[in-house]
Coordinates of C-alpha atoms and ligand atoms in Angstrom, one line a residue:
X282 CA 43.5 -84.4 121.2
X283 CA 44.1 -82.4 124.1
X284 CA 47.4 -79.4 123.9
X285 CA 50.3 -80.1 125.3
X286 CA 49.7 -77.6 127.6
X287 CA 46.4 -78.8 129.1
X288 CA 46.7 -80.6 133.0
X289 CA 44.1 -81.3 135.5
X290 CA 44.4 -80.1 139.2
X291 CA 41.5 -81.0 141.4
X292 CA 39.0 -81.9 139.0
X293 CA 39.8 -78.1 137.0
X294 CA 41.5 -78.1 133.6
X295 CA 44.8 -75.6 133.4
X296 CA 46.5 -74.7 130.8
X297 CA 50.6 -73.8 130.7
X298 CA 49.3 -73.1 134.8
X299 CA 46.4 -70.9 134.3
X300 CA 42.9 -71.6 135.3
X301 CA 40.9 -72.5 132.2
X302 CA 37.3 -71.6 134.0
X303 CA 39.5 -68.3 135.1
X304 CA 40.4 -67.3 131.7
X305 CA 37.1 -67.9 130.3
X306 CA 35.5 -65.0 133.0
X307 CA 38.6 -62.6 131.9
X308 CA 38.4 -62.6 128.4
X309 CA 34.6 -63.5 127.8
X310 CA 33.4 -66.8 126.0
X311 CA 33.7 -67.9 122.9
X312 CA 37.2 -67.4 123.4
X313 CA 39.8 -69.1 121.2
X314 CA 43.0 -69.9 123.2
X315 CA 46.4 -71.1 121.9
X316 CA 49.1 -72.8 123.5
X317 CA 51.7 -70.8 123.2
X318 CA 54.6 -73.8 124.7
X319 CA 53.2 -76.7 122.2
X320 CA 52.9 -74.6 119.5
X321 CA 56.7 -73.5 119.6
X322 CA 57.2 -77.8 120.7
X323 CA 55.3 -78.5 117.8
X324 CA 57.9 -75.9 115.4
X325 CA 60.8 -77.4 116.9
X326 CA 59.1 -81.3 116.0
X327 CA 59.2 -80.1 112.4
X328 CA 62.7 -78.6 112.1
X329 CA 64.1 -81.6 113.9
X330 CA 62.2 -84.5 111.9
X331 CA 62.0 -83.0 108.5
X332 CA 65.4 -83.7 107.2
X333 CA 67.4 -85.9 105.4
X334 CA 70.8 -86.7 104.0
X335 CA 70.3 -85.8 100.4
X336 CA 68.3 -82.5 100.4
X337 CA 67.8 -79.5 102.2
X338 CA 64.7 -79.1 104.2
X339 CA 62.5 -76.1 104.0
X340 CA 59.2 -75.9 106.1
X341 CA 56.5 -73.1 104.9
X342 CA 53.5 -72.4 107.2
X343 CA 50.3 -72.6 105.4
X344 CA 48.7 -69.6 107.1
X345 CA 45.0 -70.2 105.6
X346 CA 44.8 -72.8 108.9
X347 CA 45.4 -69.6 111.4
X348 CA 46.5 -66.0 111.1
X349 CA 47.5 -62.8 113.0
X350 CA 50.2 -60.6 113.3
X351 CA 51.5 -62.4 116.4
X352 CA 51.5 -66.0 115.0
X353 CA 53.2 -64.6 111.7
X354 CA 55.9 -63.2 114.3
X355 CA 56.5 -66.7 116.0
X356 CA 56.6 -68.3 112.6
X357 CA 59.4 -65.9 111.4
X358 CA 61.4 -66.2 114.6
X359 CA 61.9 -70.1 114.2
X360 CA 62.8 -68.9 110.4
X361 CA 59.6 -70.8 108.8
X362 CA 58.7 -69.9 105.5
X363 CA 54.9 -68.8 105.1
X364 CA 52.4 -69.0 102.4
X365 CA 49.6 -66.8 101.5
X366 CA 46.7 -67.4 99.3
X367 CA 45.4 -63.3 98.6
X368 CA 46.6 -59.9 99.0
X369 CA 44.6 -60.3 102.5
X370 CA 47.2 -62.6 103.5
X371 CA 49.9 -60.6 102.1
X372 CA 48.6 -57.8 103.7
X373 CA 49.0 -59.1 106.9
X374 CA 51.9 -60.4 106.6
X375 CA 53.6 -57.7 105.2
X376 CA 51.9 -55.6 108.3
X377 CA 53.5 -57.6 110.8
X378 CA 57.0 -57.3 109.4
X379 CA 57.1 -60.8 107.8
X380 CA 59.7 -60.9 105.7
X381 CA 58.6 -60.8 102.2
X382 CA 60.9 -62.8 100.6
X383 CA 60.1 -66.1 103.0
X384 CA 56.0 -66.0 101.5
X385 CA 55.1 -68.7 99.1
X386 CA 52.5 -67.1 97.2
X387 CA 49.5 -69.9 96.3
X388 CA 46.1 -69.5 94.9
X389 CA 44.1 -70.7 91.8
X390 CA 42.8 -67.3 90.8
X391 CA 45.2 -64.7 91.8
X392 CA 43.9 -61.3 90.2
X393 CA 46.0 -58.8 88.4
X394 CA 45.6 -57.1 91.6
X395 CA 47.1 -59.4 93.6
X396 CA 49.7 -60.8 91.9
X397 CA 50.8 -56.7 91.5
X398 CA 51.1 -56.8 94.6
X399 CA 53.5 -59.4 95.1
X400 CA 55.8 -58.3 92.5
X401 CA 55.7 -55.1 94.4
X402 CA 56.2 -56.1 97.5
X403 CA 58.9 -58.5 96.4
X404 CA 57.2 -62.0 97.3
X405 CA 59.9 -64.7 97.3
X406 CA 58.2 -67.6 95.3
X407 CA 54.7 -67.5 93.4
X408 CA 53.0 -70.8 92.6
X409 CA 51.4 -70.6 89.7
X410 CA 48.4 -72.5 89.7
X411 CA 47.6 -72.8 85.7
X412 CA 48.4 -71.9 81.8
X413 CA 46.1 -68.4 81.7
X414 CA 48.0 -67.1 85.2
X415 CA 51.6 -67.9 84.1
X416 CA 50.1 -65.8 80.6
X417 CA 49.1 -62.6 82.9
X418 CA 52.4 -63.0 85.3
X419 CA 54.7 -62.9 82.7
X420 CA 52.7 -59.9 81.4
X421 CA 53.1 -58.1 84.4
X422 CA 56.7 -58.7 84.9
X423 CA 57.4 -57.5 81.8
X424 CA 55.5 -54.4 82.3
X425 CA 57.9 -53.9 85.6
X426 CA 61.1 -55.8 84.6
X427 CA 60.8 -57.7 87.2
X428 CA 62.3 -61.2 87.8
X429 CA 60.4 -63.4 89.8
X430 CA 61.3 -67.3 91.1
X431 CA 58.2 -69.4 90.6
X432 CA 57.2 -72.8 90.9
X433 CA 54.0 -74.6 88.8
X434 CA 51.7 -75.8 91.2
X435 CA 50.8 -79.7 89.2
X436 CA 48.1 -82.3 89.8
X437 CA 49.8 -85.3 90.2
X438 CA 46.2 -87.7 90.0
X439 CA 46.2 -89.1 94.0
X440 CA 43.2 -89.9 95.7
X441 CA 44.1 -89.7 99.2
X442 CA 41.7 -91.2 101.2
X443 CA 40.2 -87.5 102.9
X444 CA 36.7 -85.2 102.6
X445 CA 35.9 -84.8 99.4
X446 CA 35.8 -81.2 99.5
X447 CA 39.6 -81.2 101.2
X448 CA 40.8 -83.2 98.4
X449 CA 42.9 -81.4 95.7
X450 CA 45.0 -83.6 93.7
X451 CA 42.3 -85.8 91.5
X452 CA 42.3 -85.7 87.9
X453 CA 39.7 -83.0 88.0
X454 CA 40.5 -81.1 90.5
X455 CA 40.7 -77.1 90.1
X456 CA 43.9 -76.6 91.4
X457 CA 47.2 -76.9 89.1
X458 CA 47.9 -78.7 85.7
X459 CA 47.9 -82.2 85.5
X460 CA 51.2 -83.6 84.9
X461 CA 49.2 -86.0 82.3
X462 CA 48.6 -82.9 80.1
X463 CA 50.9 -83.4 78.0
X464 CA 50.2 -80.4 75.7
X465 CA 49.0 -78.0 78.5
X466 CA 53.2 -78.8 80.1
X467 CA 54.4 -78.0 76.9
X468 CA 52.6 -75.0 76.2
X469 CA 53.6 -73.7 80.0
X470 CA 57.3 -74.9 79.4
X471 CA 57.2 -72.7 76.1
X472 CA 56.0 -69.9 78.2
X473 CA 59.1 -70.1 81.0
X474 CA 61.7 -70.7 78.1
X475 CA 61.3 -67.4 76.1
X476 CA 60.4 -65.1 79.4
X477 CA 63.5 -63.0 80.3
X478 CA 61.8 -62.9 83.8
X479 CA 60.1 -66.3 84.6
X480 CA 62.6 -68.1 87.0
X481 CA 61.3 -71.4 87.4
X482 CA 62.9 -73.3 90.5
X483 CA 60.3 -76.2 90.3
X484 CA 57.2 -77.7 90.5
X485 CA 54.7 -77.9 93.4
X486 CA 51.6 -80.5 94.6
X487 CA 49.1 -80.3 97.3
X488 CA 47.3 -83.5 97.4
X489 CA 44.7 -82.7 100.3
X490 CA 44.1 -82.2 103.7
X491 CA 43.8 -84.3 107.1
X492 CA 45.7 -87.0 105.2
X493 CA 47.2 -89.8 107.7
X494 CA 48.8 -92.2 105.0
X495 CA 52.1 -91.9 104.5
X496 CA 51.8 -94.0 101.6
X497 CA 49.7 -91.1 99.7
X498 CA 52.8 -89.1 100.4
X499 CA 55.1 -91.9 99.5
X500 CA 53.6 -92.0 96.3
X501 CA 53.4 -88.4 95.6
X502 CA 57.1 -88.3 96.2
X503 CA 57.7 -90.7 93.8
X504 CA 55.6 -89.6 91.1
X505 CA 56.7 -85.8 92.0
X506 CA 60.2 -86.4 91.8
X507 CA 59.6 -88.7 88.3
X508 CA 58.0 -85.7 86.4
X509 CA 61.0 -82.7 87.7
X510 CA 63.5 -84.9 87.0
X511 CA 61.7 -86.0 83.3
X512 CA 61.1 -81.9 83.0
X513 CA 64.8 -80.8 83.8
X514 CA 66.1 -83.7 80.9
X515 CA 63.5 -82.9 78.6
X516 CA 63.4 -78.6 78.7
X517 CA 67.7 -79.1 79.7
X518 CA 66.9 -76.5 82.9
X519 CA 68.0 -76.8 86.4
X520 CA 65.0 -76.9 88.8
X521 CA 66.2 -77.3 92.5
X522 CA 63.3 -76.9 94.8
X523 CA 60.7 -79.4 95.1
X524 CA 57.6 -78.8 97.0
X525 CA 55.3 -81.4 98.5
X526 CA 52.8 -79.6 99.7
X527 CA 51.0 -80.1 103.5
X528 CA 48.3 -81.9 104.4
X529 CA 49.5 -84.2 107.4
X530 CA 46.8 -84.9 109.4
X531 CA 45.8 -84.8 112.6
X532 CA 44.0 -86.5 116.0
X533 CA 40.7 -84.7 116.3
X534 CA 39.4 -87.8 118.2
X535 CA 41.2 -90.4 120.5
X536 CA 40.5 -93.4 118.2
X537 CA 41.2 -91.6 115.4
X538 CA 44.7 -93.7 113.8
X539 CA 47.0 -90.9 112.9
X540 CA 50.8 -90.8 112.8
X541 CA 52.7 -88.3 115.0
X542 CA 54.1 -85.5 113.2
X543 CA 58.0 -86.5 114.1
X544 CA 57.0 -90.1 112.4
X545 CA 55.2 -88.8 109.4
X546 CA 58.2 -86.2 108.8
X547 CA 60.6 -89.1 109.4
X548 CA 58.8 -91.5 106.9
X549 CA 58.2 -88.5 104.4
X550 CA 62.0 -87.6 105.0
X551 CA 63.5 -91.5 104.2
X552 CA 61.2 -91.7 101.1
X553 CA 63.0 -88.6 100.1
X554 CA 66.4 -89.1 100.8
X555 CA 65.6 -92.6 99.3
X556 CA 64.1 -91.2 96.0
X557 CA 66.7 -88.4 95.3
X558 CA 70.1 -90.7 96.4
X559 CA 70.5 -90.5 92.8
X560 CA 69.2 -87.5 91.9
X561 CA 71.4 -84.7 92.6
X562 CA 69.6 -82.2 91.0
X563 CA 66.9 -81.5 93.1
X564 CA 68.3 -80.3 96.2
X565 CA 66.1 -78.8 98.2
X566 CA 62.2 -80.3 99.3
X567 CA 59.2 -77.7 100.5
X568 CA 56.9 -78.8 102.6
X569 CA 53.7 -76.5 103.8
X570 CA 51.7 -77.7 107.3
X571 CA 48.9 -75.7 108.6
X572 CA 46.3 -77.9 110.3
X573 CA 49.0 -80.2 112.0
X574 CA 51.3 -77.0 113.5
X575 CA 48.4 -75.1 115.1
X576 CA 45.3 -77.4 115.2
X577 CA 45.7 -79.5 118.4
X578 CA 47.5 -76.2 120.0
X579 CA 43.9 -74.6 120.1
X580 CA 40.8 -75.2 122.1
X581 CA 38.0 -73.1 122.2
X582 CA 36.1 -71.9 125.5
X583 CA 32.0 -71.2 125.5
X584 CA 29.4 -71.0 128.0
X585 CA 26.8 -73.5 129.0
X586 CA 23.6 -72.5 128.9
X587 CA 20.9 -74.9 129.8
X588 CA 20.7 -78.7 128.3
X589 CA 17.1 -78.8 126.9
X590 CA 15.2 -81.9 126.8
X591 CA 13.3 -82.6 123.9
X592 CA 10.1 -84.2 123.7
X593 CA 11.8 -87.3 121.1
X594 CA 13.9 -87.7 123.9
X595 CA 16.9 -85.5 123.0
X596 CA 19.2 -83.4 125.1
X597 CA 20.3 -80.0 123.7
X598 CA 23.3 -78.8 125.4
X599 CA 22.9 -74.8 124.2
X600 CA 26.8 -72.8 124.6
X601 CA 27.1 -69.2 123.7
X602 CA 29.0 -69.6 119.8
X603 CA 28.7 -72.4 117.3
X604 CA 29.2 -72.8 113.7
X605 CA 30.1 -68.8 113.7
X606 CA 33.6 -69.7 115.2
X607 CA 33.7 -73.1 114.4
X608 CA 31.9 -74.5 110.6
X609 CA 33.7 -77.3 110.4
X610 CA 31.3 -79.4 111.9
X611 CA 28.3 -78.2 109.9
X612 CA 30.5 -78.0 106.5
X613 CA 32.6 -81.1 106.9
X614 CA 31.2 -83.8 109.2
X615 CA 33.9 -83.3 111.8
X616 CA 33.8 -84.7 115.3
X617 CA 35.3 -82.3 118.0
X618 CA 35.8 -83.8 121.9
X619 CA 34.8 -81.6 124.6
X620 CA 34.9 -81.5 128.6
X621 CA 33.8 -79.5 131.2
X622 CA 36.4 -77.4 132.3
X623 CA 35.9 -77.9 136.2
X624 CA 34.3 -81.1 135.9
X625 CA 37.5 -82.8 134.9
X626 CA 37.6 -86.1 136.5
X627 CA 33.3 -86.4 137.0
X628 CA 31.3 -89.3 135.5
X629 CA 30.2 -88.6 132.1
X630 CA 26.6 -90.1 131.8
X631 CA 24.3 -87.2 130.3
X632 CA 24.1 -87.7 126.4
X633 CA 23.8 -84.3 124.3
X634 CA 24.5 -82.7 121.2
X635 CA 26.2 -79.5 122.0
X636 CA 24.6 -76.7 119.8
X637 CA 25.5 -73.5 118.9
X638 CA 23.2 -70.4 119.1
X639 CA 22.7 -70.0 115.4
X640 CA 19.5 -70.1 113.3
X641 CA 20.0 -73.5 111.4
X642 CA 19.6 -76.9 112.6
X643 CA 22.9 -77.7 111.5
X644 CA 24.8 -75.7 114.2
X645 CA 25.9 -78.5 115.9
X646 CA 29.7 -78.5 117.6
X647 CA 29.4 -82.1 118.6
X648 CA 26.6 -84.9 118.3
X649 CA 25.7 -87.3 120.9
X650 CA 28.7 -86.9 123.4
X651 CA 28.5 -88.0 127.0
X652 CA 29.5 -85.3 129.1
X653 CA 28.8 -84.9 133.4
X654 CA 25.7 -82.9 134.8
X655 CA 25.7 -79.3 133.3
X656 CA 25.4 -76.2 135.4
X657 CA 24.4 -73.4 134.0
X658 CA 27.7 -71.1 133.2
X659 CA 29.7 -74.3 132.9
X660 CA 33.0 -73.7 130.9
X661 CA 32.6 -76.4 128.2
X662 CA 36.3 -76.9 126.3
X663 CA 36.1 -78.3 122.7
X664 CA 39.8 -79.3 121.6
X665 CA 42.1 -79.2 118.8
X666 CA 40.3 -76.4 117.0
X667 CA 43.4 -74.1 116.2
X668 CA 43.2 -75.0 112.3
X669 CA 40.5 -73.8 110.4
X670 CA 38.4 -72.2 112.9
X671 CA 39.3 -68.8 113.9
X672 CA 40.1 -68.1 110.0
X673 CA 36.7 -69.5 108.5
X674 CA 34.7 -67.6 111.2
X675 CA 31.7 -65.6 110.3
X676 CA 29.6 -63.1 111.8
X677 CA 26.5 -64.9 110.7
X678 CA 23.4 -63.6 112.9
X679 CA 25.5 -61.1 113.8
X680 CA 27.7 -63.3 116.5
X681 CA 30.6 -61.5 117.4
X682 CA 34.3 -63.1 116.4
X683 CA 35.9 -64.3 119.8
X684 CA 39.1 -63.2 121.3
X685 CA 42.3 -65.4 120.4
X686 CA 44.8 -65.4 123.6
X687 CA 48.3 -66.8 123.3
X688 CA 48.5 -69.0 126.5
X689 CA 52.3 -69.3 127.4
X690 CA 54.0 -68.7 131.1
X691 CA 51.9 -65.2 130.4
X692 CA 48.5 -64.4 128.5
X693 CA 48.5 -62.1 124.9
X694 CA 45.3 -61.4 123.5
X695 CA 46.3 -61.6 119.8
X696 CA 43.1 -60.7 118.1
X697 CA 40.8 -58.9 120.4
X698 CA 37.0 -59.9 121.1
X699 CA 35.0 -57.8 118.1
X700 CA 32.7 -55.4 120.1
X701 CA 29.0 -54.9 119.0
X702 CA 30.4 -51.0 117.4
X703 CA 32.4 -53.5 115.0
X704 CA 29.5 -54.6 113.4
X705 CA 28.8 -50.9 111.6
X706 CA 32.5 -50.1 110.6
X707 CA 31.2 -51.3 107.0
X708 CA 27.9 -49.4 106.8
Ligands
LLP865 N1 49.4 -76.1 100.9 C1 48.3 -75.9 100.0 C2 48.5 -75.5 98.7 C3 47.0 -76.0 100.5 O1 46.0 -75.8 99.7 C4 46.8 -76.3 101.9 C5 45.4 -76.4 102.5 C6 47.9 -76.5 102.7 C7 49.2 -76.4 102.2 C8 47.8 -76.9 104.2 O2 47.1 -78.0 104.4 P1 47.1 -78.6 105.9 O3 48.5 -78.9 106.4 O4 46.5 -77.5 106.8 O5 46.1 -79.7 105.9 N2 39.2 -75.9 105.6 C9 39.6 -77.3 105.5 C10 41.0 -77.5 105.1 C11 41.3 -76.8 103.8 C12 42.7 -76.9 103.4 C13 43.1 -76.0 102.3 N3 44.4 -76.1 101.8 C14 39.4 -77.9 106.9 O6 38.9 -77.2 107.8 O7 39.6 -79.1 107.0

């Protein structure tokens, strides 16, 4: 899936009117680039299409899919929420003058360390992931008499049809308490009514990533909205907030079937309005995208080298980064589509797997993909790589990290090319 921002003039790709093949001399290859004008379309999609007649809609960025100062900024001016899964990510945050009180605060094992950190630095809601962790946080917030609004992250047993490894709300997942635990929901329940300090608002579920069936959320909603409502009767508390979790997914291909974000948010938002008509008690419904608000905003630029035929008849097509910047090929199976950033409109009949420059076989950015003759120093353009790229980058074989620029009507470099001296700040 291409970026909003992406046209072709004379065979040459542009992006938001700058030449792709230009940008990729300036700012050396790899180089990550976001567009800046469909990411802020994209944040204006979800405020517009995530609402309904019978709750209030609140939108959290899930920061784990892409992080800097400069994209926490954007997210605070169009007054998204944030989340934050380590005192890393509240670090930044907090550096980049995001307010404190707008970070959800997730994670499965949050240390003493961290979570100290939060009550410090006054996070606005902590999602408490299990039994031991509400145990510790309570401790905590007794030792500093400090009250804190939380929410129980729960598992509410959906199999949504996604990589194994991105799924998260099975029976044995590790993230949250089943709502089927009877005892281990009593036990946390116990916990919340005698703490002076524990402000539950309500409860939380994540049921994986790159989902495209609205019926997985359909259900989730359902079954969500089944157990807070059976919790507030039973434990006679009020618990407002609702949170659904992210997880809406994506085209990464063109035949890949996915719904558009303004019709998944519409569906999601009818199910809801539909589900709570008569329940007045929750009133307000969390939601927390990542992949889907800065995924197909980002491409990534790298260098041809040579294509390099093998002697069983393969073509190599070597590029100067790989699973460094991008692992999710190698880690998850995931196709990518490329061009050739001044070959735009040429016949695509060379076959080749486009491979990185790392030391394992399985550094491969995309198999068997017809693209036109390569030059050497070719721009090659892989899209819809803003999610889950730049922030699972390594420096494995010592690559350096790429640049990140912020493509609007002007370029930004938000997080600036590492430079070989970067390698030794640790030693
Ligand atoms: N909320 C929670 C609690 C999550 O764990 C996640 C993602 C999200 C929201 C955002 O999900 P999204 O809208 O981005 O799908 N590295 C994997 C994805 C891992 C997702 C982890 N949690 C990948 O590259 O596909």
């Amino acid at each position: 899936m291409k970026p909003y921002g992406l046209k072709t003039i004379n065979h040459q790709a542009f992006i938001n009117g700058h030449s792709i093949v230009e940008l990729a001399s300036t700012y050396q290859t790899p180089l990550y680039i976001i567009d800046e004008i469909g990411l802020k379309k994209t944040l204006t999609t979800y405020q517009k299409s995530f609402k309904g007649q019978n709750f209030q809609s609140k939108i959290v960025y899930a920061s784990k899919a892409f992080l800097t100062p400069a994209l926490a900024k954007i997210i605070d001016e169009y007054d998204f929420y944030m989340d934050a899964v380590s005192i890393g990510d509240l670090y930044i945050a907090k550096k980049a003058n995001f307010p404190m009180e707008k970070i959800v605060f997730h994670g499965n094992n949050k240390q003493k360390e961290e979570l100290e950190f939060a009550i410090k630095n006054e996070v606005g809601l902590i999602v408490v992931d299990n039994l031991v962790e509400l145990q510790n946080l309570d401790m905590l917030l007794n030792k500093y008499h400090h009250h804190q609004n939380i929410l129980i992250r729960v598992n509410p047993g959906i199999d949504a049809h996604t990589h194994k490894y991105i799924q998260t709300a099975q029976f044995n997942s590790k993230f949250g308490e089943s709502i089927y635990d009877e005892e281990i929901i009593k036990q946390l329940m116990t916990i919340i009514k005698n703490s002076s300090y524990l402000h539950l608002q309500g409860f939380h579920a994540h049921i994986g990533s790159q989902i495209h069936e609205l019926a997985a959320f359909s259900l989730e909603i359902e079954k969500m909205v089944n157990f807070q409502t059976k919790i507030m009767t039973q434990y006679d508390l009020a618990l407002p907030l609702l949170n659904i979790g992210g997880g809406f997914g994506i085209k990464y291909t063109t035949d890949e079937k996915s719904l558009t974000i303004a019709k998944m948010m519409k569906g999601i938002s009818q199910k809801l309005d539909k589900v709570l008509e008569n329940n007045k008690a929750i009133k307000e419904v969390m939601i927390e995208p990542g992949r889907s608000i800065i995924g197909p905003n980002g491409i990534t630029l790298y260098k041809c080298s040579q294509v390099k035929h093998t002697y069983g008849g393969k073509n190599y097509l070597f590029i100067d980064g790989g699973m460094t910047d991008n692992i999710r090929p190698a880690l998850y199976g995931a196709t990518y589509e490329c061009d050739i950033a001044s070959k735009m409109d040429s016949k695509k009949d060379l076959l080749v797997d486009v491979v990185g420059k790392c030391c394992e076989s399985g550094d491969i950015i995309r198999q068997d993909v017809m693209l036109p003759m390569i030059d050497e120093n070719d721009i090659l353009i892989v899209y819809a790589t803003g999610a889950y790229n730049y922030s699972m980058s390594s420096n494995y074989n010592n690559l350096l990290k790429p640049a990140v620029i912020l493509v609007g009507k002007d370029v930004k470099i938000i997080s600036r090319r590492e430079k070989l001296e970067d390698l030794m700040r640790l030693f």
